[in-house]
Structure formats: structure tokens, C-alpha cells
Amino acid sequence: MDPVRKPSVLITGCTPGGIGHALALEFHARGCHVIATARRLEVIQELEGKGLTIIPLDVTSKESVASCRAKVGELTNGRLDILVNNAGRPHVFPALDNDIEDARLTYETNVLGPMLMVQSFIDLLIPARGLIINVSSASSEVPYLFNPLVSAS
């Protein structure tokens, strides 16, 4: 990270009460330029009032990710120090009770979303020698009967 400028951090899934929200506030408190995202801006509006940058982002949408990528590129002068893939979707149902479309959205959010984010932002991370942090679930290691989809994702 360049010591002359504030380190830039992009965090997906910053809804209040979650890990992304807490990370956004902590990185901001440590002097980073935090770019917080959520599917709906109104849920993270208070972060903007605290001096964080907020951008709408749906990690399951190529168009949304591309729009976010363009904005982040402008805000960071093409250098992103940290990408935190935090957006996730819980899905607590027995396997036989899963709605297939809901299951598909969970998989797209939890698996394909982080892949799309890395592919889309790698050209901003490389010049900064940046970090990629993937927030995950313990369900992959400790399966839960009513959580097979999250365990798989």
C-alpha cells in the first residue's frame, strides 16, 4: 500500500448488524477510504453520514458489478488495496423444502458473486498489491441439517 494515500477498501454486503457493516466502520476508524456496498442504498445511508462512500451493488448482476467497478476505479485512481467479499445469503431449509429459484440465488450470491468480484476488480488490486478477503460460513466445516445449501456454497 502506498503510504502517501489512504488505503482503499471495498466491502460487499454492508447491511447494518452484519460483519460487513462492522468491518466498514473499523476500516474507516483506522483511516482507510471505505467504499461500502449493499443492494439497496437506503439500508447503508447512515454510513455515508459518517464519511464512508456508499455504492449500490448486487454481486449476482454483471451490470451492477461493472457499474461498481467503474465507480471504484474513479474513486481510487485505479488502485484498490483491499476487496472484502462479504455479501452472503443465508438459506435455512431442509433440502427437500428448498425452492429452486431461492436456492439458485443463494448459490449465485455465495459462490459466483465473489468469483465475479475478483475477476472484475483484479486489475485494480494488482497495481496496489492488494488483498482479497473472502468472508465465509463455518457451515462448510460444520454442516447443519437445515442448512445444506449454505454448507455446499
Coordinates of C-alpha atoms in Angstrom, one line a residue:
M1 CA 0.0 0.0 0.0
D2 CA 1.2 3.5 -0.9
P3 CA 1.9 5.3 2.4
V4 CA 1.1 8.7 0.9
R5 CA -2.6 8.0 0.2
K6 CA -5.3 6.5 2.3
P7 CA -5.7 2.7 1.7
S8 CA -8.9 2.0 -0.2
V9 CA -11.2 -0.8 0.9
L10 CA -14.3 -2.1 -1.0
I11 CA -16.7 -4.2 1.1
T12 CA -19.7 -6.1 -0.2
G13 CA -22.7 -6.7 1.9
C14 CA -22.6 -3.8 4.5
T15 CA -26.1 -4.1 5.9
P16 CA -26.3 -2.9 9.5
G17 CA -25.9 -5.6 12.1
G18 CA -23.6 -7.7 9.9
I19 CA -19.9 -8.4 9.5
G20 CA -19.6 -6.1 6.5
H21 CA -21.0 -3.1 8.4
A22 CA -18.7 -3.7 11.4
L23 CA -15.7 -4.1 9.1
A24 CA -16.6 -0.9 7.2
L25 CA -16.7 1.1 10.5
E26 CA -13.5 -0.4 11.7
F27 CA -11.5 0.2 8.5
H28 CA -12.9 3.8 8.5
A29 CA -11.8 4.3 12.1
R30 CA -8.3 3.1 11.1
G31 CA -8.1 5.8 8.4
C32 CA -9.0 3.9 5.3
H33 CA -11.1 5.2 2.4
V34 CA -14.0 2.7 2.7
I35 CA -16.4 2.0 -0.1
A36 CA -19.4 0.2 1.4
T37 CA -21.9 -1.6 -0.7
A38 CA -25.4 -3.1 -0.4
R39 CA -28.1 -4.0 -2.9
R40 CA -30.3 -1.1 -1.5
L41 CA -28.5 2.1 -0.7
E42 CA -31.1 3.2 1.9
V43 CA -30.0 0.4 4.3
I44 CA -26.4 1.8 4.4
Q45 CA -27.2 5.6 4.1
E46 CA -26.0 6.2 7.7
L47 CA -22.5 5.1 6.7
E48 CA -22.3 8.0 4.2
G49 CA -23.1 10.4 7.0
K50 CA -20.1 9.0 8.8
G51 CA -17.8 9.8 5.9
L52 CA -17.8 6.4 4.1
T53 CA -18.5 6.2 0.4
I54 CA -21.6 4.1 -0.5
I55 CA -22.4 2.4 -3.8
P56 CA -25.3 0.1 -4.7
L57 CA -24.1 -3.4 -5.6
D58 CA -25.8 -6.7 -6.4
V59 CA -23.0 -9.3 -6.7
T60 CA -25.3 -11.5 -8.7
S61 CA -25.6 -8.9 -11.5
K62 CA -22.9 -8.4 -14.0
E63 CA -24.2 -5.0 -14.8
S64 CA -24.3 -3.9 -11.2
V65 CA -20.7 -5.2 -10.6
A66 CA -19.5 -3.4 -13.8
S67 CA -21.1 -0.2 -12.7
C68 CA -19.5 -0.6 -9.2
R69 CA -16.1 -1.4 -10.8
A70 CA -16.2 1.8 -12.9
K71 CA -17.1 4.0 -9.9
V72 CA -14.4 2.3 -7.7
G73 CA -11.8 2.8 -10.4
E74 CA -12.6 6.5 -10.5
L75 CA -12.6 6.9 -6.7
T76 CA -9.3 5.0 -6.2
N77 CA -7.4 6.3 -9.3
G78 CA -7.2 2.7 -10.4
R79 CA -5.7 1.2 -7.3
L80 CA -7.8 -0.8 -4.8
D81 CA -5.9 -2.0 -1.7
I82 CA -8.5 -4.4 -0.2
L83 CA -11.5 -6.2 -1.6
V84 CA -13.7 -7.8 1.1
N85 CA -16.2 -10.3 -0.3
N86 CA -18.7 -10.3 2.5
A87 CA -22.1 -10.4 0.7
G88 CA -23.8 -13.6 1.5
R89 CA -27.3 -15.1 1.7
P90 CA -28.5 -17.4 4.4
H91 CA -30.7 -20.2 3.4
V92 CA -32.1 -22.4 6.2
F93 CA -34.4 -25.1 4.9
P94 CA -34.2 -28.8 4.7
A95 CA -33.0 -30.0 1.3
L96 CA -36.5 -31.3 0.3
D97 CA -38.2 -28.0 1.2
N98 CA -35.9 -25.7 -0.9
D99 CA -37.4 -23.5 -3.5
I100 CA -35.1 -24.0 -6.5
E101 CA -35.1 -20.3 -7.5
D102 CA -34.3 -19.2 -4.0
A103 CA -31.6 -21.9 -3.8
R104 CA -30.1 -20.6 -7.1
L105 CA -30.0 -17.0 -5.8
T106 CA -28.2 -18.2 -2.7
Y107 CA -25.6 -20.1 -4.7
E108 CA -25.1 -17.2 -7.1
T109 CA -24.6 -14.8 -4.2
N110 CA -22.4 -17.0 -2.0
V111 CA -20.2 -18.7 -4.7
L112 CA -20.5 -16.9 -8.1
G113 CA -20.7 -13.4 -6.6
P114 CA -17.2 -13.5 -5.0
M115 CA -15.8 -15.0 -8.2
L116 CA -17.3 -12.2 -10.3
M117 CA -16.0 -9.6 -7.9
V118 CA -12.4 -10.9 -8.0
Q119 CA -12.5 -11.2 -11.8
S120 CA -13.9 -7.6 -12.1
F121 CA -11.6 -5.9 -9.6
I122 CA -8.3 -7.8 -10.1
D123 CA -6.9 -5.1 -12.4
L124 CA -7.4 -2.5 -9.6
L125 CA -5.9 -4.9 -7.0
I126 CA -2.7 -5.8 -8.8
P127 CA -1.2 -2.3 -9.1
A128 CA -1.8 -1.8 -5.3
R129 CA -0.5 -5.2 -4.4
G130 CA -3.9 -5.6 -2.9
L131 CA -5.6 -8.1 -0.7
I132 CA -8.7 -10.2 -1.2
I133 CA -10.6 -11.2 1.9
N134 CA -13.4 -13.8 1.5
V135 CA -15.9 -14.0 4.4
S136 CA -17.4 -17.4 4.5
S137 CA -19.6 -19.6 6.7
A138 CA -18.5 -22.3 9.2
S139 CA -21.2 -24.4 7.6
S140 CA -18.8 -25.9 5.2
E141 CA -16.8 -27.4 8.0
V142 CA -19.6 -28.0 10.5
P143 CA -22.7 -29.0 8.5
Y144 CA -26.1 -28.2 9.8
L145 CA -29.1 -30.3 9.0
F146 CA -31.3 -27.4 7.9
N147 CA -28.6 -25.6 6.0
P148 CA -27.4 -27.9 3.2
L149 CA -27.3 -25.2 0.6
V150 CA -25.1 -22.8 2.6
S151 CA -22.9 -25.8 3.6
A152 CA -22.4 -26.5 -0.1
S153 CA -21.9 -22.9 -1.1

